[in-house]
mmCIF file of C-alpha atoms in Angstrom:
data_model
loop_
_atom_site.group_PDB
_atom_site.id
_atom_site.type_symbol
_atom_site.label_atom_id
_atom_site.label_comp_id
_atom_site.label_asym_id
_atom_site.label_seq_id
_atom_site.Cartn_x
_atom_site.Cartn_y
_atom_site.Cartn_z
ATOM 1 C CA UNK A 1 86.058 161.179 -116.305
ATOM 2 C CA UNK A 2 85.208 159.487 -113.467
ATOM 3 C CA UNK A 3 83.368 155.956 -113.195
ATOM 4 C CA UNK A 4 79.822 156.350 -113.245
ATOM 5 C CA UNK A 5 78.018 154.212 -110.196
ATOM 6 C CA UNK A 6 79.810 153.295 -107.175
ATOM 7 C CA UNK A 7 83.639 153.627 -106.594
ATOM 8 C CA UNK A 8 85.405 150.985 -105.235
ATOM 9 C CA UNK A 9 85.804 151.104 -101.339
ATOM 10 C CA UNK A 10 88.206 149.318 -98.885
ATOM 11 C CA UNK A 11 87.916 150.932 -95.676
ATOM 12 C CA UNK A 12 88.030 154.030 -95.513
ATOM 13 C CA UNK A 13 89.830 154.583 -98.831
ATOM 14 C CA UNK A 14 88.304 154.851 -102.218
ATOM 15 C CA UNK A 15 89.165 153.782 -105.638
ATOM 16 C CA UNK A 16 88.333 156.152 -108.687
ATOM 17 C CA UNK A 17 88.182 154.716 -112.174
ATOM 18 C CA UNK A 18 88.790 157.202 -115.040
ATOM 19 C CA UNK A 19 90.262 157.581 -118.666
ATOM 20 C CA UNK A 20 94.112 158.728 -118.407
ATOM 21 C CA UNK A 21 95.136 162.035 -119.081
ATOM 22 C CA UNK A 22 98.926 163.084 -120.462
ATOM 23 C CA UNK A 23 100.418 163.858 -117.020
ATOM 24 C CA UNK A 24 99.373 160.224 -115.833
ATOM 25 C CA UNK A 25 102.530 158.666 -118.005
ATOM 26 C CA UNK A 26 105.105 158.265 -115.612
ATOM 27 C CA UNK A 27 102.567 156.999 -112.759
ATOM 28 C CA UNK A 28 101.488 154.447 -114.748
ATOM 29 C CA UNK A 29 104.718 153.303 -116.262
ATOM 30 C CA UNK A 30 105.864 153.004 -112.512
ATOM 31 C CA UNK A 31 102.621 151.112 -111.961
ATOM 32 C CA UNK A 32 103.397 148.562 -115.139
ATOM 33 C CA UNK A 33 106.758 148.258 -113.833
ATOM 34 C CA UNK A 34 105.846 147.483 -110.322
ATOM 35 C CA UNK A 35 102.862 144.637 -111.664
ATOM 36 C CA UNK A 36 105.061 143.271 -114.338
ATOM 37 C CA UNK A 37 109.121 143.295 -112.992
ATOM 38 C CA UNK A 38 110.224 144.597 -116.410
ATOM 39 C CA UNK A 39 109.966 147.695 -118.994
ATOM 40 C CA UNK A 40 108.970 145.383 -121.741
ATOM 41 C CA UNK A 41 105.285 146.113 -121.021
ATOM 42 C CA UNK A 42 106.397 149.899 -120.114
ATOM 43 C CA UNK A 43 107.840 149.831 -123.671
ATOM 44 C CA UNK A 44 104.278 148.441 -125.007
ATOM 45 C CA UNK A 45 102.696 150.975 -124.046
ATOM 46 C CA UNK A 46 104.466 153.987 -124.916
ATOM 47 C CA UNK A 47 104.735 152.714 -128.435
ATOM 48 C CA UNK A 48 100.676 151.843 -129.074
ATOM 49 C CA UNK A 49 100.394 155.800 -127.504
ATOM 50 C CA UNK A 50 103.105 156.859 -130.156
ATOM 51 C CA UNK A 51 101.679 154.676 -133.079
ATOM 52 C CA UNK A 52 98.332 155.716 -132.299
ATOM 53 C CA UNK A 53 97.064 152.318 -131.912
ATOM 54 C CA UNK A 54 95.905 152.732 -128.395
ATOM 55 C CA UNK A 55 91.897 152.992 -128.189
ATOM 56 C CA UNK A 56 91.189 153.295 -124.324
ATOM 57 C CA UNK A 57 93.350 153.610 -121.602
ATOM 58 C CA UNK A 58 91.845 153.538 -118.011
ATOM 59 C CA UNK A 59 93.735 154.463 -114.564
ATOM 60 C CA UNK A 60 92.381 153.485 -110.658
ATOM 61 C CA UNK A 61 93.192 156.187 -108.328
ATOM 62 C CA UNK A 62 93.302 155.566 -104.399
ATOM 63 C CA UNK A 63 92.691 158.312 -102.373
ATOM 64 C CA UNK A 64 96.324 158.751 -100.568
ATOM 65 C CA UNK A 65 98.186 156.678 -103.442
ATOM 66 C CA UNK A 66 97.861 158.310 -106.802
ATOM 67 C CA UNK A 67 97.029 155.568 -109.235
ATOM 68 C CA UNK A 68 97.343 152.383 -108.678
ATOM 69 C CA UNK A 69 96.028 150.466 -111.732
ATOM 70 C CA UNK A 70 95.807 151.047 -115.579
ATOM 71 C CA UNK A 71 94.638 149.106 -118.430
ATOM 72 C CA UNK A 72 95.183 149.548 -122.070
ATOM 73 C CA UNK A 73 93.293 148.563 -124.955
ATOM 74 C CA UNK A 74 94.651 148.751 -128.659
ATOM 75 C CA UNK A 75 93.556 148.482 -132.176
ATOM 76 C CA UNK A 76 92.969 144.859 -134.150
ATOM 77 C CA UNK A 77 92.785 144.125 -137.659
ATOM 78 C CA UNK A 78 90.396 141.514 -137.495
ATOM 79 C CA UNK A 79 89.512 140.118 -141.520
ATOM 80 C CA UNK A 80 87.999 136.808 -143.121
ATOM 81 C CA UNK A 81 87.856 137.253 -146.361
ATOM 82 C CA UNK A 82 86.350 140.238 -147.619
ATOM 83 C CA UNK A 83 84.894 141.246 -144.351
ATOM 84 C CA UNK A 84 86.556 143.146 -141.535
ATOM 85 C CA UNK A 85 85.236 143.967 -137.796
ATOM 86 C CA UNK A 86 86.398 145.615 -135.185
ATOM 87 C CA UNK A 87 88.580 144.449 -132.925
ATOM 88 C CA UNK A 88 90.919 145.371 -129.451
ATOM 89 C CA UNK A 89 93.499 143.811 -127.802
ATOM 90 C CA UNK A 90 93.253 144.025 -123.742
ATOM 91 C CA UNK A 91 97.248 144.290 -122.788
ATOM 92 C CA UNK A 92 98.259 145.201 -120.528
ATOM 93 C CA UNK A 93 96.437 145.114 -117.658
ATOM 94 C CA UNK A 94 98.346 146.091 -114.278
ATOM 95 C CA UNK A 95 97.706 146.695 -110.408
ATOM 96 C CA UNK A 96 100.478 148.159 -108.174
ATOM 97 C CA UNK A 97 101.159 144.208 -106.223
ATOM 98 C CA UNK A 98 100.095 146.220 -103.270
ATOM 99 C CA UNK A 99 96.743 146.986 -104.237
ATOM 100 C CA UNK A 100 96.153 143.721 -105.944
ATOM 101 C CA UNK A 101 93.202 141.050 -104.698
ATOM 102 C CA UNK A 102 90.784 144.352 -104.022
ATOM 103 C CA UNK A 103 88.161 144.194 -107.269
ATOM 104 C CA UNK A 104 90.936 147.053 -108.583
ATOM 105 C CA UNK A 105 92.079 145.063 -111.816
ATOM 106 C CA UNK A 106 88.144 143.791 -112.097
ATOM 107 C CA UNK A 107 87.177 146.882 -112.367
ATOM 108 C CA UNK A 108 89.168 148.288 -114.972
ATOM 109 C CA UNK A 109 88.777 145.297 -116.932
ATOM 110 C CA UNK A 110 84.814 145.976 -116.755
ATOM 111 C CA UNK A 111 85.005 149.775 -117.289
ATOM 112 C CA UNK A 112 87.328 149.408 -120.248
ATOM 113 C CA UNK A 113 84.551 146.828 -121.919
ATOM 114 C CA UNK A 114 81.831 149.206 -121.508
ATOM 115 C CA UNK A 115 84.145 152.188 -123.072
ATOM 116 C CA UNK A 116 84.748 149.547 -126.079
ATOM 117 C CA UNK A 117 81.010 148.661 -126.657
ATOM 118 C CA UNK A 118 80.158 152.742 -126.700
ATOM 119 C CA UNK A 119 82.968 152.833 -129.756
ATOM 120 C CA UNK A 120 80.908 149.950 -131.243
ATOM 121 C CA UNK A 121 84.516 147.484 -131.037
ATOM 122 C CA UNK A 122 83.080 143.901 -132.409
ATOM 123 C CA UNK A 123 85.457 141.524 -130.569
ATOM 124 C CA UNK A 124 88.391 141.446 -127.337
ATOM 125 C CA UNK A 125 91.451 139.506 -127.452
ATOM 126 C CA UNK A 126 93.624 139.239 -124.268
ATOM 127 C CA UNK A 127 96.409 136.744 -123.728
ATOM 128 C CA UNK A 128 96.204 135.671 -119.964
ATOM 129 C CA UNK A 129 95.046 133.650 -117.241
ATOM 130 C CA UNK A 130 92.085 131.816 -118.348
ATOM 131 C CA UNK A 131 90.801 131.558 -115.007
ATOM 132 C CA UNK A 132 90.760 135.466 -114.296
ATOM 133 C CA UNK A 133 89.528 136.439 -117.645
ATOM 134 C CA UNK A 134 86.644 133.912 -117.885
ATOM 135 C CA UNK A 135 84.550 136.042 -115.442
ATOM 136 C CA UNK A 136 84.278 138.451 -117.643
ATOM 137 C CA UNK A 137 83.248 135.889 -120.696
ATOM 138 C CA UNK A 138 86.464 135.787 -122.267
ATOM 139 C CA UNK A 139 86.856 132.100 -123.998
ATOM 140 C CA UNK A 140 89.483 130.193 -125.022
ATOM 141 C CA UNK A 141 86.952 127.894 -127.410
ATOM 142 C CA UNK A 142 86.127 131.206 -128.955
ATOM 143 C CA UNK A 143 89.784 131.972 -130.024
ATOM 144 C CA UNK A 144 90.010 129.217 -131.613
ATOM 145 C CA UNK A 145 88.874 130.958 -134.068
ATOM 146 C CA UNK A 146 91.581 133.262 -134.341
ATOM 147 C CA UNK A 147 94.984 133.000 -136.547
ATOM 148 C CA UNK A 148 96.985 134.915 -134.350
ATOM 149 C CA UNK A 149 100.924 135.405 -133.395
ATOM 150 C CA UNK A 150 99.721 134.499 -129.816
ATOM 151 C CA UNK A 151 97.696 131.483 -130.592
ATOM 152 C CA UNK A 152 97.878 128.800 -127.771
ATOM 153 C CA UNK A 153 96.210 128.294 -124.168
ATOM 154 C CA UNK A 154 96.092 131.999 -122.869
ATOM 155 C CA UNK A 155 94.862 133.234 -125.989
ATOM 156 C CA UNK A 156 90.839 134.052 -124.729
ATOM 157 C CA UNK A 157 88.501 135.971 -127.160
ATOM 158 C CA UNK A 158 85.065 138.145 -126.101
ATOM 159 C CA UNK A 159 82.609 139.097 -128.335
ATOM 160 C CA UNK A 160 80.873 142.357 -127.826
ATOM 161 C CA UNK A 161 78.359 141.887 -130.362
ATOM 162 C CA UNK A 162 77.128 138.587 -129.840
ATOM 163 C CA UNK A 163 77.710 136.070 -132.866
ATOM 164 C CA UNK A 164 79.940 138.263 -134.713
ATOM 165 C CA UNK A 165 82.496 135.629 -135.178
ATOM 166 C CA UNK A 166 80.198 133.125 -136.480
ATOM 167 C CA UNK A 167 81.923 129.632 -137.667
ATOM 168 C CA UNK A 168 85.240 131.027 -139.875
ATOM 169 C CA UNK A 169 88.966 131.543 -139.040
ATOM 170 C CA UNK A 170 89.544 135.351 -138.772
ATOM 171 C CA UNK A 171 93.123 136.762 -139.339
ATOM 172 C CA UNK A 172 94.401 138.630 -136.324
ATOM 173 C CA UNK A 173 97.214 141.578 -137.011
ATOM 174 C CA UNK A 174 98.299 142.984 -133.988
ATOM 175 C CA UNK A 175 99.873 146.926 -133.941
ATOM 176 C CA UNK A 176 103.558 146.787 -134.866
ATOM 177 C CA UNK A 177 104.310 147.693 -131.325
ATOM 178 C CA UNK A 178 103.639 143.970 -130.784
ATOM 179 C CA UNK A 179 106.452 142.593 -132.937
ATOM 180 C CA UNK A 180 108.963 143.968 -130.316
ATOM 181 C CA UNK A 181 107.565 141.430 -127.524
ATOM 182 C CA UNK A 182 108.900 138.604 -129.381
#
C-alpha cells in the first residue's frame, strides 16, 4: 500500500510510504541497526512480529535505496479499574542516519497515526525526545497519567480520541517483548 497524497520528494528522488510486507525483514533490521548502533531494537522487533503484538508496521522507500525508514507500533494494555481502551506503543522508530533530517521519520510517524485511528486505537505511548514528538501532540503532562515501566521525562502520551484519558491513573502493560530491554 502506498501513501495516499503526495510522496515525499528531495530532488529528484522520491520517498514511498507503505505497510511492510514479509520480504522487507532483513532491510529493515539493517535499517534499525544502522539508526540505533545495536540489535537490541532489531531484537524488539522480531519478537512483537513473533508474539503477535505488533499492530502496524510502516517502511519509506527511496527510489535508488530500498527502504530507508520503518516504524513499528505494538499492542497496550491500557486499564483503570474496570475499564480498558485501546492502546499502542510507537517503538521503534528508525531512519537510515543517511536519510535522516528529510520529513522521512515525520512521515512515518504521521502515516502510522492515521493507520491507528482507522483500527479505532484510543491512546499512543512513545518514549523519546520530547521535542520531536511534541509536533505531533504527543505530551509529557498527559503521561502523567500513566503507571508505566518507562515512566519519567521521555515518556509522552497522544490521545486519538480526544478526552479518553480523562483525570485517573491508567495501568500500562507493555508486550513481554519489552521485559528484554531492561
Amino acid at each position: 500500500m502506498r501513501r495516499q497524497g503526495k510522496a515525499l520528494s528531495n530532488g529528484a528522488r522520491m520517498t514511498d510510504l507503505r505497510l511492510r510486507h514479509d520480504g522487507d525483514d532483513e532491510r529493515i533490521a539493517f535499517v534499525i541497526r544502522r539508526a540505533f548502533g545495536s540489535e537490541t531494537e532489531v531484537d524488539l522487533v522480531a519478537d512483537l512480529r513473533s508474539d503477535g503484538d505488533m499492530l502496524c508496521e510502516l517502511v519509506a522507500e527511496r527510489e535508488g535505496a530500498g527502504i530507508v525508514g520503518h516504524v513499528a507500533f505494538s499492542r497496550l494494555d491500557v486499564a483503570f479499574a474496570d475499564r480498558d481502551i485501546r492502546g499502542a506503543a510507537l517503538a521503534p522508530l528508525a531512519v537510515l542516519p543517511t536519510h535522516q533530517r528529510h520529513g522521512i521519520g515525520r512521515a512515518l510517524v504521521e502515516e502510522g497515526l492515521k493507520h491507528l485511528r482507522a483500527k479505532n486505537i484510543d491512546l499512543v505511548i512513545v518514549l523519546g525526545d520530547p521535542a520531536y514528538y511534541a509536533r505531533f501532540g504527543f505530551s509529557a503532562l498527559l503521561a502523567r497519567l500513566l503507571q508505566t515501566p518507562y515512566s519519567g521525562d521521555g515518556l509522552q502520551a497522544l490521545e486519538l480520541r480526544a478526552g479518553v484519558l480523562g483525570k485517573h491513573a491508567w495501568d500500562v502493560t507493555y508486550p513481554p517483548a519489552f521485559a528484554k530491554l531492561s
